[in-house]
Amino acid sequence: MGFFDKLAQSLKKTRDSIFGSITDAFTASEITDEMYEDLEEQLIMADTGADIAAELVDELYKTVQSDHLKTGGEALAALKKIIKQRLTADVDMNLEGHPTVILVIGVNGVGKTTSIAKLAHLYTNAGKKVLLAAGDTFRAAASEQLDVWAQRTGVPIVARGEGTDPASVIFDAVQMASSKQFDIVICDTAGRLHTKKNLMEELAKIRRVVTKACPTAAVETLLVLDAITGQNAISQASQFIDVADANGIILTKLDGTAKGGAVISIKEKLGLPVRFVGIGEGMDDIMEFDPDAFSDALFMRDL
Ligand SMILES: Nc1nc2c(ncn2[C@@H]2O[C@H](COP(=O)(O)OP(=O)(O)OP(=O)(O)O)[C@@H](O)[C@H]2O)c(=O)[nH]1
Ligand SMILES: [Mg+2]
């Protein structure tokens, strides 16, 4: 299956329940006031958040007026364009660090470890020299889980015993990456609630230690959010962003939800771009986020 088909497949639930009917409504008729009202309601149901839904509809209304759009088809194309603009990141990820360190953080069970394995696979296939760091030392099983993935992807891993200070594991990994010319170090961390102060401070420490271990390292801190929890995930994210200086989002489990509309509000609400989407449990089931493909897939017509 090609890139677009896989993405489109993963958004099927979102499309079936919501965006498909928006597409149908717009392609069926002329532009009416009722259409705007329906659109706002549907967007809220797709979990874009009420404020963003209202903004989108308002922006669409203005575009329809100023560009003298007549048909539903034209309005739909304008809506897609508005959504694409909102989703486009201002800057790309920095993968040119020596090395680039990707810290992966988030609450329990959102898909951090799985996403790390997928990223290791993705970057290895892209010709990068990748190292994994088992920074979840909270549970013995966590290192083992990452180790299984490391073996499957053929990527080396730095792991220490349960209870080791996670910052020291990550320090060692970054130093090793720097001395052995690895391109990318991807660091796992234990799941934690944003309300647990000491665990959140641990993240801040991990972040500091990376720069100490290697001042030339570029750091990309990716916060993992579970699409199934939609707007709730967004509301708990801000503490992570403040404490750990997160600068991008991995949105997982897009395949398991009808709330794919949440993606539309992430950049606006959190000020961070979505960098990757998780679309299944397998090693290949991650995609670099592509705003064009995403909005095309949201509004495509299923046969
Ligand atoms: N359908 C689907 N399942 C996913 C995706 N990403 C992760 N999962 C599943 O989510 C579950 C939790 O994944 P983990 O990677 O262990 O999550 P974690 O954040 O590391 O969990 P903790 O370390 O316990 O905090 C697993 O069963 C994964 O297979 C995805 O994109 N789609
Ligand atoms: Mg984990």
Coordinates of C-alpha atoms and ligand atoms in Angstrom, one line a residue:
M1 CA 0.0 0.0 0.0
G2 CA 1.3 3.5 -0.9
F3 CA 1.9 6.3 1.6
F4 CA -1.4 8.1 0.8
D5 CA -3.5 4.9 0.9
K6 CA -2.1 3.9 4.3
L7 CA -2.9 7.3 5.7
A8 CA -6.4 7.4 4.1
Q9 CA -7.1 3.9 5.5
S10 CA -6.1 5.0 9.1
L11 CA -8.5 8.0 8.9
K12 CA -11.4 5.8 7.8
K13 CA -13.1 5.9 11.1
T14 CA -12.9 9.7 11.3
R15 CA -14.1 10.0 7.8
D16 CA -17.0 7.5 8.2
S17 CA -18.3 9.2 11.2
I18 CA -17.8 12.8 10.4
F19 CA -15.7 14.2 7.5
G20 CA -17.4 12.0 4.9
S21 CA -20.7 13.7 5.6
I22 CA -19.1 17.1 5.4
T23 CA -17.7 16.1 2.0
D24 CA -21.1 14.8 0.9
A25 CA -22.9 17.9 2.1
F26 CA -20.5 20.2 0.2
T27 CA -20.4 18.3 -3.0
A28 CA -24.2 17.9 -3.1
S29 CA -25.4 21.5 -3.2
E30 CA -25.0 25.2 -3.5
I31 CA -23.5 27.1 -0.5
T32 CA -26.2 27.8 2.1
D33 CA -26.3 29.2 5.6
E34 CA -27.4 25.9 6.9
M35 CA -24.3 24.3 5.5
Y36 CA -22.1 26.5 7.7
E37 CA -24.1 25.6 10.8
D38 CA -23.9 21.9 10.0
L39 CA -20.2 22.2 9.3
E40 CA -19.5 23.8 12.7
E41 CA -21.5 21.0 14.4
Q42 CA -19.7 18.3 12.5
L43 CA -16.3 19.8 13.2
I44 CA -17.0 19.9 17.0
M45 CA -18.1 16.2 16.8
A46 CA -14.8 15.4 15.1
D47 CA -13.1 16.9 18.2
T48 CA -11.5 19.9 16.7
G49 CA -12.6 21.9 19.7
A50 CA -15.5 24.3 19.7
D51 CA -13.4 27.4 19.3
I52 CA -11.4 26.1 16.4
A53 CA -14.6 24.9 14.7
A54 CA -16.0 28.4 15.0
E55 CA -12.8 29.9 13.6
L56 CA -12.7 27.5 10.7
V57 CA -16.3 28.2 9.7
D58 CA -15.7 31.9 10.0
E59 CA -12.6 31.8 7.9
L60 CA -14.4 29.7 5.3
Y61 CA -17.3 32.2 5.2
K62 CA -15.0 35.1 4.6
T63 CA -13.1 33.2 1.9
V64 CA -16.4 32.3 0.1
Q65 CA -17.4 35.9 0.2
S66 CA -14.1 37.5 -0.9
D67 CA -13.4 34.9 -3.6
H68 CA -17.0 34.9 -4.8
L69 CA -17.2 31.1 -4.5
K70 CA -20.4 29.6 -5.8
T71 CA -20.5 25.9 -5.4
G72 CA -20.1 23.5 -2.5
G73 CA -17.2 21.9 -4.3
E74 CA -15.3 25.3 -4.4
A75 CA -16.1 25.9 -0.7
L76 CA -14.8 22.4 0.2
A77 CA -11.6 23.1 -1.7
A78 CA -11.2 26.4 0.3
L79 CA -11.9 24.6 3.6
K80 CA -9.2 22.1 2.8
K81 CA -6.7 24.9 2.0
I82 CA -7.6 26.6 5.3
I83 CA -6.9 23.4 7.2
K84 CA -3.7 22.8 5.4
Q85 CA -2.4 26.2 6.3
R86 CA -3.2 25.7 9.9
L87 CA -1.4 22.4 10.0
T88 CA 1.8 23.4 8.3
A89 CA 4.8 23.6 10.6
D90 CA 6.9 26.8 10.7
V91 CA 10.2 25.0 10.9
D92 CA 11.3 21.5 10.1
M93 CA 12.8 19.1 12.7
N94 CA 16.5 19.5 13.1
L95 CA 18.0 16.1 12.1
E96 CA 21.4 17.6 11.4
G97 CA 22.7 17.7 15.0
H98 CA 25.9 15.9 16.0
P99 CA 24.0 13.9 17.1
T100 CA 20.3 14.8 17.0
V101 CA 18.7 13.5 20.3
I102 CA 15.0 12.8 20.2
L103 CA 13.5 12.6 23.7
V104 CA 10.1 10.9 23.7
I105 CA 7.8 11.8 26.6
G106 CA 4.2 11.6 27.6
V107 CA 1.6 10.0 30.0
N108 CA 1.3 6.2 30.5
G109 CA 0.4 4.0 27.7
V110 CA 0.1 6.6 24.9
G111 CA 2.5 4.7 22.6
K112 CA 5.9 6.1 23.4
T113 CA 8.0 2.9 23.2
T114 CA 6.2 1.7 20.1
S115 CA 6.7 5.0 18.4
I116 CA 10.4 4.9 19.3
A117 CA 10.7 1.5 17.7
K118 CA 8.9 2.8 14.6
L119 CA 11.1 5.9 14.4
A120 CA 14.3 3.8 14.7
H121 CA 13.1 1.7 11.8
L122 CA 12.1 4.7 9.7
Y123 CA 15.5 6.5 10.2
T124 CA 17.5 3.4 9.8
N125 CA 15.8 2.8 6.5
A126 CA 16.6 6.4 5.6
G127 CA 20.3 5.6 6.0
K128 CA 20.8 7.2 9.5
K129 CA 22.9 5.6 12.2
V130 CA 20.5 5.2 15.1
L131 CA 21.0 4.5 18.8
L132 CA 18.3 3.8 21.3
A133 CA 18.4 4.8 25.0
A134 CA 16.2 2.8 27.4
G135 CA 15.3 5.8 29.7
D136 CA 12.3 4.1 31.2
T137 CA 14.0 2.5 34.2
F138 CA 10.9 2.6 36.2
R139 CA 9.8 -1.0 35.2
A140 CA 12.2 -3.8 34.3
A141 CA 9.8 -4.8 31.5
A142 CA 10.1 -1.4 29.9
S143 CA 13.8 -1.9 28.9
E144 CA 13.0 -5.4 27.8
Q145 CA 10.2 -4.2 25.6
L146 CA 12.5 -1.7 23.9
D147 CA 15.3 -4.3 23.6
V148 CA 12.9 -6.6 21.7
W149 CA 12.2 -3.8 19.3
A150 CA 15.9 -3.0 19.1
Q151 CA 16.7 -6.5 18.0
R152 CA 13.9 -6.5 15.5
T153 CA 15.1 -3.3 13.9
G154 CA 18.8 -4.2 14.3
V155 CA 19.5 -0.9 16.2
P156 CA 21.9 -0.8 19.1
I157 CA 20.6 0.1 22.6
V158 CA 22.0 1.6 25.8
A159 CA 20.1 0.1 28.8
R160 CA 20.8 -0.2 32.5
G161 CA 19.1 -1.9 35.4
E162 CA 15.7 -1.2 36.8
G163 CA 15.8 1.8 39.1
T164 CA 18.9 3.5 37.5
D165 CA 18.5 7.2 37.2
P166 CA 17.0 7.7 33.7
A167 CA 19.1 10.9 33.2
S168 CA 22.3 8.8 33.6
V169 CA 21.2 6.3 31.0
I170 CA 20.5 9.0 28.6
F171 CA 23.7 10.8 29.4
D172 CA 25.7 7.7 28.6
A173 CA 23.8 7.1 25.4
V174 CA 24.3 10.7 24.2
Q175 CA 28.1 10.5 25.0
M176 CA 28.4 7.2 23.2
A177 CA 26.5 8.6 20.2
S178 CA 28.7 11.6 20.1
S179 CA 32.0 9.6 20.3
K180 CA 30.9 6.9 17.8
Q181 CA 29.3 9.3 15.3
F182 CA 25.7 8.2 15.6
D183 CA 23.3 10.5 13.7
I184 CA 20.2 10.1 15.9
V185 CA 19.7 8.9 19.5
I186 CA 16.1 8.1 20.4
C187 CA 15.4 8.1 24.1
D188 CA 12.5 6.3 25.8
T189 CA 11.1 7.7 29.1
A190 CA 8.7 6.3 31.7
G191 CA 5.1 7.3 31.3
R192 CA 4.1 9.9 33.9
L193 CA 1.2 12.0 34.9
H194 CA 1.5 15.7 34.3
T195 CA 0.3 16.3 37.8
K196 CA 3.3 14.4 39.5
K197 CA 5.7 17.2 40.2
N198 CA 8.8 15.1 41.0
L199 CA 8.4 13.0 37.8
M200 CA 8.0 16.1 35.7
E201 CA 11.2 17.6 37.3
E202 CA 12.9 14.4 36.2
L203 CA 12.1 15.3 32.6
A204 CA 13.6 18.7 33.0
K205 CA 16.7 17.1 34.4
I206 CA 16.9 14.7 31.4
R207 CA 16.6 17.6 29.1
R208 CA 19.5 19.4 30.8
V209 CA 21.7 16.3 30.9
V210 CA 21.6 15.9 27.1
T211 CA 23.3 19.2 26.5
K212 CA 25.8 18.5 29.2
A213 CA 26.7 15.2 27.7
C214 CA 27.1 16.8 24.2
P215 CA 26.9 20.5 23.7
T216 CA 26.6 20.1 19.9
A217 CA 23.6 17.9 20.2
A218 CA 20.3 19.1 18.6
V219 CA 17.4 18.2 20.9
E220 CA 14.0 17.4 19.6
T221 CA 11.6 16.7 22.5
L222 CA 8.5 15.0 21.1
L223 CA 5.4 14.7 23.3
V224 CA 3.3 11.7 22.5
L225 CA -0.5 12.2 22.5
D226 CA -3.1 9.4 22.1
A227 CA -5.6 10.5 19.4
I228 CA -8.3 8.3 21.1
T229 CA -8.4 10.7 24.0
G230 CA -8.8 13.7 21.6
Q231 CA -9.2 17.1 23.3
N232 CA -8.4 15.6 26.7
A233 CA -4.9 14.8 25.5
I234 CA -4.5 18.4 24.4
S235 CA -5.5 19.8 27.7
Q236 CA -3.0 17.8 29.7
A237 CA -0.1 18.6 27.3
S238 CA 0.8 22.1 28.4
Q239 CA 2.7 21.1 31.5
F240 CA 4.9 18.7 29.5
I241 CA 5.6 21.5 27.1
D242 CA 6.6 23.9 29.8
V243 CA 8.7 21.5 31.9
A244 CA 10.4 19.5 29.2
D245 CA 10.6 22.1 26.5
A246 CA 8.8 19.9 24.1
N247 CA 8.9 21.1 20.5
G248 CA 6.8 18.6 18.6
I249 CA 4.0 16.1 18.8
I250 CA 3.6 12.5 17.9
L251 CA -0.1 11.7 17.6
T252 CA -0.6 7.9 18.0
K253 CA -3.6 5.6 17.4
L254 CA -5.1 7.7 14.6
D255 CA -6.3 4.3 13.2
G256 CA -8.3 3.7 16.3
T257 CA -10.4 6.8 16.6
A258 CA -13.2 8.8 14.9
K259 CA -11.7 11.9 16.5
G260 CA -9.0 12.6 13.9
G261 CA -10.2 16.2 13.8
A262 CA -8.2 16.7 17.0
V263 CA -5.1 17.1 14.8
I264 CA -6.5 20.3 13.5
S265 CA -6.4 22.0 16.8
I266 CA -3.1 20.8 18.2
K267 CA -0.8 23.3 16.5
E268 CA -3.1 26.2 17.4
K269 CA -3.8 25.1 21.0
L270 CA -0.3 23.9 21.9
G271 CA 1.8 26.0 19.6
L272 CA 3.6 22.8 18.5
P273 CA 3.5 21.1 15.1
V274 CA 2.5 17.5 14.7
R275 CA 5.6 15.7 13.5
F276 CA 4.5 12.1 13.2
V277 CA 1.2 10.2 13.3
G278 CA 0.9 6.6 14.5
I279 CA -1.4 4.6 12.4
G280 CA -1.2 1.0 13.7
E281 CA 0.8 -1.3 15.9
G282 CA 3.4 -2.5 13.4
M283 CA 6.9 -1.3 12.8
D284 CA 6.0 0.5 9.6
D285 CA 2.9 2.2 11.1
I286 CA 4.2 5.7 11.6
M287 CA 4.3 8.5 9.1
E288 CA 5.9 11.9 9.0
F289 CA 3.0 14.3 9.2
D290 CA 2.1 15.8 5.9
P291 CA -0.6 18.5 6.1
D292 CA -1.5 18.2 2.4
A293 CA -1.9 14.5 2.4
F294 CA -3.7 14.7 5.8
S295 CA -6.4 17.1 4.7
D296 CA -6.8 15.4 1.4
A297 CA -7.3 12.1 3.2
L298 CA -9.8 13.6 5.7
F299 CA -12.0 14.8 2.9
M300 CA -11.6 12.1 0.3
R301 CA -14.6 10.2 -1.0
D302 CA -14.8 6.5 -0.1
L303 CA -16.1 4.4 -3.0
Ligands
LIG1 N1 -3.7 1.0 17.0 C1 -2.6 1.5 17.4 N2 -2.0 1.1 18.6 C2 -0.9 1.7 19.0 C3 -0.3 2.8 18.3 N3 0.8 3.2 18.9 C4 0.9 2.4 20.0 N4 -0.1 1.5 20.1 C5 -0.4 0.5 21.1 O1 -0.6 1.1 22.4 C6 -0.1 0.3 23.4 C7 0.8 1.0 24.3 O2 2.0 1.3 23.6 P1 3.4 1.6 24.3 O3 4.4 2.0 23.2 O4 3.8 0.5 25.2 O5 3.1 2.9 25.2 P2 4.0 3.7 26.2 O6 3.6 5.1 26.1 O7 5.4 3.3 26.0 O8 3.5 3.1 27.6 P3 4.2 3.2 29.0 O9 5.7 2.9 28.8 O10 3.5 2.2 29.9 O11 3.9 4.6 29.5 C8 0.5 -0.9 22.7 O12 -0.4 -2.0 22.8 C9 0.8 -0.5 21.3 O13 0.8 -1.5 20.4 C10 -0.9 3.2 17.0 O14 -0.5 4.1 16.3 N5 -2.1 2.6 16.7
MG2 MG 6.9 2.6 27.2

